Coordinates of C-alpha atoms in Angstrom, one line a residue:
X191 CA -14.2 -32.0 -7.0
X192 CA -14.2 -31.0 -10.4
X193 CA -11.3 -31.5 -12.8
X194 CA -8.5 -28.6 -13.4
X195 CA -9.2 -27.7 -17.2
X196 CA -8.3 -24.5 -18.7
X197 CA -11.5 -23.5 -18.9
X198 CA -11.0 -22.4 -15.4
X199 CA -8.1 -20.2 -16.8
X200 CA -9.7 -18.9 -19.7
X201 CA -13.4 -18.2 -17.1
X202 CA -11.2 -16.3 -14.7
X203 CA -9.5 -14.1 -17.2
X204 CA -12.2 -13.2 -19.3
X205 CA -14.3 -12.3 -15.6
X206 CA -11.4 -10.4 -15.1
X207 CA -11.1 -7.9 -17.7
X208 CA -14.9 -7.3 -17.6
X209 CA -14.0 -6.2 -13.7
X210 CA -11.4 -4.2 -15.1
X211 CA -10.8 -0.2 -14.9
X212 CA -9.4 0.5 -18.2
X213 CA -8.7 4.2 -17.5
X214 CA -7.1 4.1 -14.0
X215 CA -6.3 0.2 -14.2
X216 CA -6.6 -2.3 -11.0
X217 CA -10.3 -3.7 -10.9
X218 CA -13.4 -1.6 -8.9
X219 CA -13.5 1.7 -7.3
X220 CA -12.2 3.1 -4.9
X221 CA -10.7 1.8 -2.4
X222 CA -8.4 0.2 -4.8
X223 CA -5.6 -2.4 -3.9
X224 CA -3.0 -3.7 -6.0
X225 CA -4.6 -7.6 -6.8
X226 CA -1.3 -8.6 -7.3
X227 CA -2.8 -13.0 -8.1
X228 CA -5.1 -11.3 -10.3
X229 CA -2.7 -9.2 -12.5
X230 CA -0.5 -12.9 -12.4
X231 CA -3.7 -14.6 -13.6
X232 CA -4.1 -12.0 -16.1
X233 CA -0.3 -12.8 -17.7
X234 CA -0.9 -16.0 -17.5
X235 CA -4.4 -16.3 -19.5
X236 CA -3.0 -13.7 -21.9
X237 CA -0.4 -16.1 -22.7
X238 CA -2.7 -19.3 -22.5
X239 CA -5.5 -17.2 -24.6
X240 CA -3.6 -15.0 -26.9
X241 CA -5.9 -12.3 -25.8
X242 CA -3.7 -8.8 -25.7
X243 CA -7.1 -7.4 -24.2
X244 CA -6.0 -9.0 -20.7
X245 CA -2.2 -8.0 -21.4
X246 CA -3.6 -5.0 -21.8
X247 CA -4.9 -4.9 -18.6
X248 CA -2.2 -5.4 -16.6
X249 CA -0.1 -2.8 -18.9
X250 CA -2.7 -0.2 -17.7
X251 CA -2.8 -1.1 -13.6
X252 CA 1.4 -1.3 -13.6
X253 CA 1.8 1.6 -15.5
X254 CA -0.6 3.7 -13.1
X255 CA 0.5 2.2 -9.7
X256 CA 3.9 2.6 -11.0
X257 CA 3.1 6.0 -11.8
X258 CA 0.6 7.0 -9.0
X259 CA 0.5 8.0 -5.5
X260 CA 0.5 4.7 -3.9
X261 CA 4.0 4.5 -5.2
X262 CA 6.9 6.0 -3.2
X263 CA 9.2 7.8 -5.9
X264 CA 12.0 8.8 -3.7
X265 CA 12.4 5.4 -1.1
X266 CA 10.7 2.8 -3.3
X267 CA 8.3 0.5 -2.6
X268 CA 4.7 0.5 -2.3
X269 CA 2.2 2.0 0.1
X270 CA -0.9 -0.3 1.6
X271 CA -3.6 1.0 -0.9
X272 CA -5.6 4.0 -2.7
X273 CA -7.9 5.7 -1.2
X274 CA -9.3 6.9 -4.8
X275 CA -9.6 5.3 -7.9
X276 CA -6.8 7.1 -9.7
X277 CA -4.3 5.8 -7.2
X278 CA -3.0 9.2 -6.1
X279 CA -3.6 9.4 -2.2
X280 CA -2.3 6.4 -0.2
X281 CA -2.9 4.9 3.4
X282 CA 0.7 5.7 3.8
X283 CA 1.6 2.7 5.6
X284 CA 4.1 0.2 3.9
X285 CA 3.4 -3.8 4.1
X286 CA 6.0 -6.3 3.9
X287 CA 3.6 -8.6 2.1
X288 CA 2.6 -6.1 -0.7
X289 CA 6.0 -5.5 -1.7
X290 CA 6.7 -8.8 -1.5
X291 CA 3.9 -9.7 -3.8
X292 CA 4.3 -6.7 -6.1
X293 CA 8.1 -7.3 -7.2
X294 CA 6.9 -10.8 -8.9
X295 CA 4.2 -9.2 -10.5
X296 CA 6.2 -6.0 -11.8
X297 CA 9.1 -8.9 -13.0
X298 CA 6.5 -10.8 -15.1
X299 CA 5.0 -7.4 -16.7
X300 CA 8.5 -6.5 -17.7
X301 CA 8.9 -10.2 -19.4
X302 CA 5.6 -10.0 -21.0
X303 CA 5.7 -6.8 -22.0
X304 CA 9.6 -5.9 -22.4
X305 CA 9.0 -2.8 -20.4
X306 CA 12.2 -1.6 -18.9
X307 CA 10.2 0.9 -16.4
X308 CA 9.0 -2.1 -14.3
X309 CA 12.7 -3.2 -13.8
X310 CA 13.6 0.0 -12.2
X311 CA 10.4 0.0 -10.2
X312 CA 11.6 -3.8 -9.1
X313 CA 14.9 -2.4 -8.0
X314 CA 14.0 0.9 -6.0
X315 CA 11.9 -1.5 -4.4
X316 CA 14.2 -4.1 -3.6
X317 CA 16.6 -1.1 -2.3
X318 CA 14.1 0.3 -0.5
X319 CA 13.5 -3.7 1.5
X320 CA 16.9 -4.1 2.0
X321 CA 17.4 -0.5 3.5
X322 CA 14.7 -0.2 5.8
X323 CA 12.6 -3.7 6.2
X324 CA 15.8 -6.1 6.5
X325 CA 16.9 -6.7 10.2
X326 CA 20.8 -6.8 10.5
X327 CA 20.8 -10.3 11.4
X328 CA 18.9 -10.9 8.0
X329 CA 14.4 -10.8 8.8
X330 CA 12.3 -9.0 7.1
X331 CA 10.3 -6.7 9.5
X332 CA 6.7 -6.3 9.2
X333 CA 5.6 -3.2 8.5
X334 CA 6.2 0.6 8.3
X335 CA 3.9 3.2 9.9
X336 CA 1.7 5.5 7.8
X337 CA 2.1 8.7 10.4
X338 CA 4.9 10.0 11.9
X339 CA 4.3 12.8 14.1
X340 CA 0.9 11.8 14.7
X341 CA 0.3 13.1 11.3
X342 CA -0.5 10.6 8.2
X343 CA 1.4 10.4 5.8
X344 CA 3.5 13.7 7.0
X345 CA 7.4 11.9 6.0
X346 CA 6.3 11.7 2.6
X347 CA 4.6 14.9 1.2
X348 CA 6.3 18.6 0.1
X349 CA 5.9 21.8 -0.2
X350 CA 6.8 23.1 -3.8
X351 CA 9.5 25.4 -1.8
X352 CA 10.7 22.9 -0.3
X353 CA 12.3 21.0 -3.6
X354 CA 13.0 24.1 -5.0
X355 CA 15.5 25.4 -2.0
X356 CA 16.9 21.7 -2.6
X357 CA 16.9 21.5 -6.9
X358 CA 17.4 25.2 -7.4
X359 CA 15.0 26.7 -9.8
X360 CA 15.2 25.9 -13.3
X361 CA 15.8 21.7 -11.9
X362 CA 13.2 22.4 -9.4
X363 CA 10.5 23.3 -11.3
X364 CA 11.4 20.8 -13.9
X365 CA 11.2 18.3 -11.3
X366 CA 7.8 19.9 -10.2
X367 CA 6.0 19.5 -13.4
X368 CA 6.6 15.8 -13.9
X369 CA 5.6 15.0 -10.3
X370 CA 2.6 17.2 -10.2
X371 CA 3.5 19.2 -7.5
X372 CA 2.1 23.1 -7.5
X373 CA 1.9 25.6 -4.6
X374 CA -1.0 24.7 -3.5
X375 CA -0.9 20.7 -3.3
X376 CA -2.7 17.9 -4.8
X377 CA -3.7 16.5 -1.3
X378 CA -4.6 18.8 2.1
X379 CA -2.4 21.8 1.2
X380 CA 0.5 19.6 -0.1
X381 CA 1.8 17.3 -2.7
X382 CA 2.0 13.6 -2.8
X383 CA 4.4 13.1 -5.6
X384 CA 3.4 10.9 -8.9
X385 CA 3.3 11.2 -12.5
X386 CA 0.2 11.7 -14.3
X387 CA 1.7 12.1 -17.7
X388 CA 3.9 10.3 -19.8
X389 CA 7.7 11.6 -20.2
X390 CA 8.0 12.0 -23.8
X391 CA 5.2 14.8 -23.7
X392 CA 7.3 16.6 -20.7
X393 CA 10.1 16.0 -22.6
X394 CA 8.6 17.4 -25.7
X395 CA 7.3 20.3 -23.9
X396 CA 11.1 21.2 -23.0
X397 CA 12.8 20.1 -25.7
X398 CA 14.9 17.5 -24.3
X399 CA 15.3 13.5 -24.9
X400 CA 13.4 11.2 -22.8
X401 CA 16.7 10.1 -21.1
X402 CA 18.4 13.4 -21.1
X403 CA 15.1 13.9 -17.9
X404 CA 15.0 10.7 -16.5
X405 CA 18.7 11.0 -16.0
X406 CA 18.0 14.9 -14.2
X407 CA 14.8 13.4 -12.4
X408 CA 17.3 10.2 -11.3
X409 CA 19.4 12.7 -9.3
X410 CA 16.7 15.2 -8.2
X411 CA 14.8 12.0 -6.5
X412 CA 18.1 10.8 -4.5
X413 CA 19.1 14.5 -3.5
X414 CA 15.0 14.5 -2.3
X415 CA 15.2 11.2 -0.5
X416 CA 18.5 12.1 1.3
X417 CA 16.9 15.6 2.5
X418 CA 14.1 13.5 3.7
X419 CA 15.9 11.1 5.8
X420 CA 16.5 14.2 8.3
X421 CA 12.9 14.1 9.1
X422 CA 11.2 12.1 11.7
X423 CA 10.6 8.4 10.6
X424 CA 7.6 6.6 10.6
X425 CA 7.3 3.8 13.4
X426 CA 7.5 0.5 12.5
X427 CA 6.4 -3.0 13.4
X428 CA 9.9 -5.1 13.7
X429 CA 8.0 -8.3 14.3
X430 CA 9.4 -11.0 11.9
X431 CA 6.9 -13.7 10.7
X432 CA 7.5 -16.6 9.1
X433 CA 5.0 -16.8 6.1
X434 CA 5.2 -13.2 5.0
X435 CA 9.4 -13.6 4.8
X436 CA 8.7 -16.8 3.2
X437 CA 7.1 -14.3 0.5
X438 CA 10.1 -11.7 0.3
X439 CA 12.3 -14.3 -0.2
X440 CA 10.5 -15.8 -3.0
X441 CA 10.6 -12.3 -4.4
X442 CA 14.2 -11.4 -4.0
X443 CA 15.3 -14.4 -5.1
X444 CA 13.2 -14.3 -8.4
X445 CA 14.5 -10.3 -8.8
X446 CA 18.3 -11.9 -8.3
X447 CA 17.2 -14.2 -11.6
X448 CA 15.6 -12.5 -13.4
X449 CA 17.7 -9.3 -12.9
X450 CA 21.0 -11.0 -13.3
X451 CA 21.8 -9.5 -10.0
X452 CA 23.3 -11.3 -7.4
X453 CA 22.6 -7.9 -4.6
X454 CA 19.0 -9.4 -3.8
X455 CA 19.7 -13.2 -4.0
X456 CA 21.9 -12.6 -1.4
X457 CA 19.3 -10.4 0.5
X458 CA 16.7 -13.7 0.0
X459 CA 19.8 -16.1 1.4
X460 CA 20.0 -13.8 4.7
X461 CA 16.5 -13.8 5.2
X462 CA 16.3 -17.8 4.8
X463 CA 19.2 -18.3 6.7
X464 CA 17.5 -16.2 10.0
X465 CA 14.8 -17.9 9.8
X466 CA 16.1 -21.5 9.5
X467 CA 18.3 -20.4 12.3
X468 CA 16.1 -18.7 14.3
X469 CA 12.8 -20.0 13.7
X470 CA 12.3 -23.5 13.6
X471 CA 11.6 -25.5 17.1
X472 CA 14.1 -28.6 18.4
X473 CA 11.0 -30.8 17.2
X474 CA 11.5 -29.8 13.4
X475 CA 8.0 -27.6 13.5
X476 CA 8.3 -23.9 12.8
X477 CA 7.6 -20.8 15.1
X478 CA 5.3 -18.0 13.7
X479 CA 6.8 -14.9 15.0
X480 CA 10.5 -13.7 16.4
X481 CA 11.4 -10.1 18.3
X482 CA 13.4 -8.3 20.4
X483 CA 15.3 -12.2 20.0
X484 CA 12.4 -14.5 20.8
X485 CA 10.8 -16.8 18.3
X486 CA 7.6 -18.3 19.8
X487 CA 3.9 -19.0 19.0
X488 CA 2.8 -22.0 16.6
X489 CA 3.5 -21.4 13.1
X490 CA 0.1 -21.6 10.7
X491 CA 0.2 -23.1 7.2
X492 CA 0.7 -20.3 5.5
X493 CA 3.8 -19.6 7.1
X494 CA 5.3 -23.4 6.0
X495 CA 3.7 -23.2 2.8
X496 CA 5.5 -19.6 2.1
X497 CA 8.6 -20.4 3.2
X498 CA 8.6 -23.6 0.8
X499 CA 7.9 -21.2 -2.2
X500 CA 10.9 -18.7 -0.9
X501 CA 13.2 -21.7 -0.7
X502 CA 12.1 -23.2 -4.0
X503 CA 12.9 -19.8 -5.7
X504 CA 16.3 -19.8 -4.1
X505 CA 17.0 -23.2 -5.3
X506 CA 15.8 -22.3 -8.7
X507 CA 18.1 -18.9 -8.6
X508 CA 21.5 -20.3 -7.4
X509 CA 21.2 -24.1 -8.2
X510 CA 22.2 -24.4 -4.6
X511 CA 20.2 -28.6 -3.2
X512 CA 21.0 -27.0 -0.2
X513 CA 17.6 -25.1 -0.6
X514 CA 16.0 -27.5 -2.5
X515 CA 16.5 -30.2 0.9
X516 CA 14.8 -27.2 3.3
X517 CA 12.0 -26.9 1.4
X518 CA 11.9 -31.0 1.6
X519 CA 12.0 -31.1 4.9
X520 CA 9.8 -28.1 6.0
X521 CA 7.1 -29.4 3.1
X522 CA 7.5 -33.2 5.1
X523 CA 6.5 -31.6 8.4
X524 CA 3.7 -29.2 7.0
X525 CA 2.1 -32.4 5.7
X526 CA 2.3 -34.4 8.7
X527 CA 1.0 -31.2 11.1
X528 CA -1.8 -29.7 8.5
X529 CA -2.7 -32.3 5.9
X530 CA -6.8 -34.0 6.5
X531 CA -6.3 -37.3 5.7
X532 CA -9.3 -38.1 5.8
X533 CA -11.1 -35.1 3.0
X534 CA -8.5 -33.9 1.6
X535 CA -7.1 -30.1 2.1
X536 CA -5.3 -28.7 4.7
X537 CA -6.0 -27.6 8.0
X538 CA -5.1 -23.9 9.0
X539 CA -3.3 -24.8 12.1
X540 CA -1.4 -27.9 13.3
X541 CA -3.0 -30.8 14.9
X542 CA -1.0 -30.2 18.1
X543 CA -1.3 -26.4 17.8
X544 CA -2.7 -24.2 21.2
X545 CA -6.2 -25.9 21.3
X546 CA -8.4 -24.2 18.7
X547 CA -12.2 -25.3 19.1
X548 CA -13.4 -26.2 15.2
X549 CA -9.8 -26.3 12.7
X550 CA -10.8 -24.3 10.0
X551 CA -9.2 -24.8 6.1
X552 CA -8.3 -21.3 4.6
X553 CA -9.0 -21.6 0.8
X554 CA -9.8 -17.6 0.1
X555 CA -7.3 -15.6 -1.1
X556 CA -6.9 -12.1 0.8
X557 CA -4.4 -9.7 1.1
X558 CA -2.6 -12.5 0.6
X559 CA -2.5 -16.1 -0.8
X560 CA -4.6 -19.0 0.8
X561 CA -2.8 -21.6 3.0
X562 CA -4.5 -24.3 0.7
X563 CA -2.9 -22.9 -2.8
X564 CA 0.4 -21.8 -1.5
X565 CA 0.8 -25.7 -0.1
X566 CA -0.7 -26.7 -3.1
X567 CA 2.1 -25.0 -5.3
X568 CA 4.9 -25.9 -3.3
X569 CA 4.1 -29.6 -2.8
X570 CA 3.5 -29.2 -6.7
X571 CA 7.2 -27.5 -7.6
X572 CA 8.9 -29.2 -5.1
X573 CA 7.5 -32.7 -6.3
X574 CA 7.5 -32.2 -9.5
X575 CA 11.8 -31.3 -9.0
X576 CA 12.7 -33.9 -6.8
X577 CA 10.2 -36.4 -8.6
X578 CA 7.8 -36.7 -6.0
X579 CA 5.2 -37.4 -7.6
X580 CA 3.4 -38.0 -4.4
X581 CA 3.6 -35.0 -3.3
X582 CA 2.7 -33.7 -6.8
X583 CA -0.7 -35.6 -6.8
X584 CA -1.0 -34.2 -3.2
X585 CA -1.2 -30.8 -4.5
X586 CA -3.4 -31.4 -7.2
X587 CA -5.9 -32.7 -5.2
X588 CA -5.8 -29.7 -3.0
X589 CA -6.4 -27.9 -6.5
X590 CA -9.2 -29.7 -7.1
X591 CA -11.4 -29.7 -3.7
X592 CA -10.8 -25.9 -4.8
X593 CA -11.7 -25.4 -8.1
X594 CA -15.4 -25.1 -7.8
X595 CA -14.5 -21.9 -5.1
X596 CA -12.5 -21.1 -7.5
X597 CA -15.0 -21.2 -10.8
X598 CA -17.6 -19.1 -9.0
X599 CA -14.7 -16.4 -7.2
X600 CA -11.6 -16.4 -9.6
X601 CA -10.8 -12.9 -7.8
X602 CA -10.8 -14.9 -4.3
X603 CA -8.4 -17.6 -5.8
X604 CA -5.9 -16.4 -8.0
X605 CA -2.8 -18.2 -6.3
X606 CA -4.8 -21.3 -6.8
X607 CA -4.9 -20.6 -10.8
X608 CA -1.3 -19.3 -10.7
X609 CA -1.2 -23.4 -9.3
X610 CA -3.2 -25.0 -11.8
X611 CA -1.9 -23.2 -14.8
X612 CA 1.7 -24.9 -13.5
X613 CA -0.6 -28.4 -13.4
X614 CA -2.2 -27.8 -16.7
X615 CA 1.1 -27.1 -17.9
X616 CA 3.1 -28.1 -20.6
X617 CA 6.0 -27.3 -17.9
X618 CA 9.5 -27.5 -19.6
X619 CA 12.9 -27.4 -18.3
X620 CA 15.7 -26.3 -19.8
X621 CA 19.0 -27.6 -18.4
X622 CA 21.8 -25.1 -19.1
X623 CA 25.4 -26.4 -18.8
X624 CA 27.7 -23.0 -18.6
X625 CA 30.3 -22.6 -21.0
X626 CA 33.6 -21.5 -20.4
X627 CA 32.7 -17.7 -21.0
X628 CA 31.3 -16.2 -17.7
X629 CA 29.9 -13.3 -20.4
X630 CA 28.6 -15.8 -22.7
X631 CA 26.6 -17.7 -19.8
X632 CA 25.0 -14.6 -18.8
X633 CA 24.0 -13.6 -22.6
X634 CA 22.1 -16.7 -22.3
X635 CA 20.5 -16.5 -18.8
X636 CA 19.3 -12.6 -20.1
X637 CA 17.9 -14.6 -22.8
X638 CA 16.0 -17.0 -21.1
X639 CA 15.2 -14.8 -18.3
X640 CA 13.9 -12.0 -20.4
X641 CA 10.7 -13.5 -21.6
X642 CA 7.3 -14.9 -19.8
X643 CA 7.4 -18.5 -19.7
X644 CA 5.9 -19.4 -16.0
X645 CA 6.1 -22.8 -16.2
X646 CA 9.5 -23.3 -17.7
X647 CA 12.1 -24.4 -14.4
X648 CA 15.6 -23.4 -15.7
X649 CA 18.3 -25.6 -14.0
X650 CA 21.9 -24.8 -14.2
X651 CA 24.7 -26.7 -14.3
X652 CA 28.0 -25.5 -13.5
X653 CA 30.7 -26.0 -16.3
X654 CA 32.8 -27.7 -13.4
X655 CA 30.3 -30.3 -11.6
X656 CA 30.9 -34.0 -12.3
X657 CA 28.8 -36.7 -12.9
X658 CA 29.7 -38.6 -10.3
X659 CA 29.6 -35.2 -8.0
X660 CA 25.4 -34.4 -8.8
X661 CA 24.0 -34.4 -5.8
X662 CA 21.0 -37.3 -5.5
X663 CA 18.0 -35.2 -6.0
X664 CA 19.6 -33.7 -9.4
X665 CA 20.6 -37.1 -10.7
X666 CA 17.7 -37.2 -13.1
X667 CA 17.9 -33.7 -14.4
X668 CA 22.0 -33.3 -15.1
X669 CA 23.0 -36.8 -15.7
X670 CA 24.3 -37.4 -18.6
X671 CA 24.4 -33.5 -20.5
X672 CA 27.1 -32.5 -21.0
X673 CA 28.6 -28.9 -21.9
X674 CA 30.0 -29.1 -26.1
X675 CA 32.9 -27.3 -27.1
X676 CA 33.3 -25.1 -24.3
X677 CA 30.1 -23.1 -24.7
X678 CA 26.7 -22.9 -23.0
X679 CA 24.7 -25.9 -23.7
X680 CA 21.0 -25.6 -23.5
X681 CA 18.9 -28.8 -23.4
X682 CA 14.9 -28.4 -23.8
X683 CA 13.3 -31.0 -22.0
X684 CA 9.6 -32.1 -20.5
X685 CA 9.9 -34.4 -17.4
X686 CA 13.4 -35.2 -18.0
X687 CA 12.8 -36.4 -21.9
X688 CA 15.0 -34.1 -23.6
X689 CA 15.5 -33.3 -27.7
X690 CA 19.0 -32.6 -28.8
X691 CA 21.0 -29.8 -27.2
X692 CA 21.2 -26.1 -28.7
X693 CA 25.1 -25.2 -28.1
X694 CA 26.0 -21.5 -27.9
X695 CA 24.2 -18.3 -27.8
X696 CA 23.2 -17.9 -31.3
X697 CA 21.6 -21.5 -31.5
X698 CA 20.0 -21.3 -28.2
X699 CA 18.5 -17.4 -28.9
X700 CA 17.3 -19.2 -32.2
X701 CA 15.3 -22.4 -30.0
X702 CA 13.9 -19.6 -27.8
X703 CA 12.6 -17.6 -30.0
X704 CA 10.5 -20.8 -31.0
X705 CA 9.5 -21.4 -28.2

């Protein structure tokens, strides 16, 4: 195995932007798919490199999926793929795994790039999860149909008459012209609703402030999306798995951080708390699917390795070990079931899994991330926050028996580099200890949570907790700092070595900004 340098990094990135579409954004023709670990690579190269080229890449493939087709401006969330390079006509249907792999890439874009746009793309996307993919007893379904009818894509396209019987006339049209919708259609005699321009020049154009129209367009899209309700819903798939819920609540929990709102860390504790309750067998193994109220099949590695990340982001959202000893103890038995002692890697499926005839090792990156990197970057976080560093050197050496896949198909492995940029680090963490101002806590959390910095773990203490109350596996992280004076006290540390303290929001703004 070759060694993790960043030269792997910096190759990937730099084959990335030559694969880039710098007009329509995303990478290729058409059929184009979102590449959410590529975009992720891309931040993270950008902020390895310096190079704004690859920022500028990702600004470009947000801003047009954002903007295009694929994205649904009335219910949120995203659609499967475009069938055309501009990313104007969808397949229709709605994945649980691209949202949940778009919400972290859309949060990372708005740190990098301060652009508020993504946030609200984020959060009409999170509303849309929670309204129609959550399960009341807290799952995350699987997907939503692209037809309903027996027509494609039939719930989601209008007639211009249509919105303007609902907006009136003078709204209606104004509505019209931002979305791109004309009497006779942009797609088999109707309209799939995106915008191809920017706001300020429709605003221009009418003489009116940027958020003088979003504000009109806000309401026009929620008096559309109600009206739409009364037609016939697409089908969907209310099959829970494991791994792909594992993924949504990674991303909820990271949109409840980053955020600052505790709606969708909530959402991610409901959908962890189904499936620890409903999901894992008497022998401590996991099952891969549950419906209609019946959990069964083997779970594969992806879906142990996925759930890890999803409890890791919890932990690191609320601070709650509660997470922190799930992710333990589902990481303990994934490595017992799926680890090759004897070269390295892991398996696909368990060793005691309904008899397969060769066990393969899933390294390739798809739809979504490989088995092997997913382990590989939970065995990593988790190790590296309880000091395993067992399980840390586990992981790396899953990185490495990967790398030289990686070197020659960086688009085939981009969870693997999200991995090894963690690895190559410098990871900090910064241990806050909350003040007495609830207002002055959450200045500082905005702070820290506004800017790119993916291998920075923030840990909080609460104002109230104890030395003698830290629970074991936070011993080495809160012992010993204390909050000063009553106000939030940030120390900066690397593996627990930490400089002296930055108390309140002015002097920890100023430490960030050196950052």
């Amino acid at each position: 195995p070759t060694n993790l340098t960043a030269e792997l990094i910096d190759q990937a990135g730099k084959g990335l932007c030559r694969r880039a579409d710098r007009t329509h954004g995303g990478f290729g023709g058409a059929p184009k798919f979102p590449h959410t670990m590529d975009l992720r690579v891309l931040l993270r190269y950008a902020k390895r490199s310096g190079d704004m080229d690859a920022l500028s890449v990702v600004r470009v493939t947000l801003d047009k999926m954002g903007s295009g087709g694929i994205y649904d401006h009335l219910g949120g969330g995203f659609h499967r793929y475009s069938t055309d390079v501009r990313w104007l006509v969808p397949h229709f249907e709605k994945m649980l795994y691209d949202n949940a792999l778009l919400i972290p890439v859309y949060l990372e874009g708005a740190q990098a790039t301060g652009n508020e746009e993504y946030l609200r793309i984020v959060r009409e996307t999170l509303c849309y999860i929670e309204r129609e993919m959550q399960s009341p007893a807290g799952g995350f379904y699987s997907t939503q149909d692209a037809d309903s009818e027996g027509v494609e894509g039939k719930f989601f396209v209008w007639q211009k008459r249509e919105i303007l019987e609902l907006l009136g006339e003078e709204r209606g049209e104004s509505f019209c012209r931002t979305y791109d919708v004309t009497e006779h259609g942009n797609w088999e005699e109707a309209n799939i609703l995106n915008r191809p321009r920017p706001m300020k020049e429709i605003a221009n154009e009418a003489g009116r402030s940027v958020e003088e129209l979003e504000e009109e367009l806000k309401g026009g899209r929620e008096i559309l999306r109600v009206a739409r309700e009364g037609r016939v819903h697409p089908g969907r798939d209310e099959k829970i798995l494991v791994g792909w819920n594992g993924m949504m609540i990674a991303a909820a929990a990271m949109g409840g951080r980053v955020l600052g709102e505790d709606r969708w860390t909530e959402m991610a504790m409901r959908g962890a708390e189904f499936v620890w309750k409903e999901m894992r067998q008497p022998n401590g193994g996991l099952w891969h699917t549950h419906k209609d109220g019946r959990s069964h099949l083997n779970a594969y590695l992806d879906d142990y390795a996925c759930l890890v990340d999803g409890l890791v982001e919890l932990f690191l959202t609320t601070g709650d070990v509660l997470h922190l000893e799930r992710g333990e103890e589902i990481a303990a038995t994934m490595i017992e079931r799926f680890h090759d002692a004897e070269s390295g890697g892991f398996f696909y499926t368990s060793h005691d899994h309904e008899s397969v005839i060769a066990r393969q090792k899933d390294i390739q990156d798809n739809a979504t991330p490989s088995g092997n990197s997913m382990a590989a970057w939970g065995l990593i976080r988790l190790g590296y926050l309880l000091g395993k560093t067992e399980w840390e050197d586990l992981g790396r050496e899953t990185l490495e028996r990967m790398s030289r896949f990686a070197a020659q198909y960086p688009s085939a492995a981009g969870q693997m580099l999200i991995a090894a940029d963690f690895v190559l680090g410098p990871v900090q963490e910064i241990v806050l200890v909350e003040g007495e101002s609830e207002e002055a806590n959450r200045e500082v959390r905005k702070l820290l949570f506004d800017r790119f910095a993916p291998n920075t773990l923030l840990l909080n203490r609460a104002k109230d907790l104890s030395d003698e109350e830290i629970p074991m596996q936070l011993q080495k992280w809160f012992r010993g700092k204390t909050g000063r004076g009553g106000a939030p006290t940030a120390y900066f540390c690397q593996r627990g070595t930490c400089g002296l303290p930055a108390v309140g929001v002015a002097e920890i703004r100023e430490r960030v900004q050196k950052m």
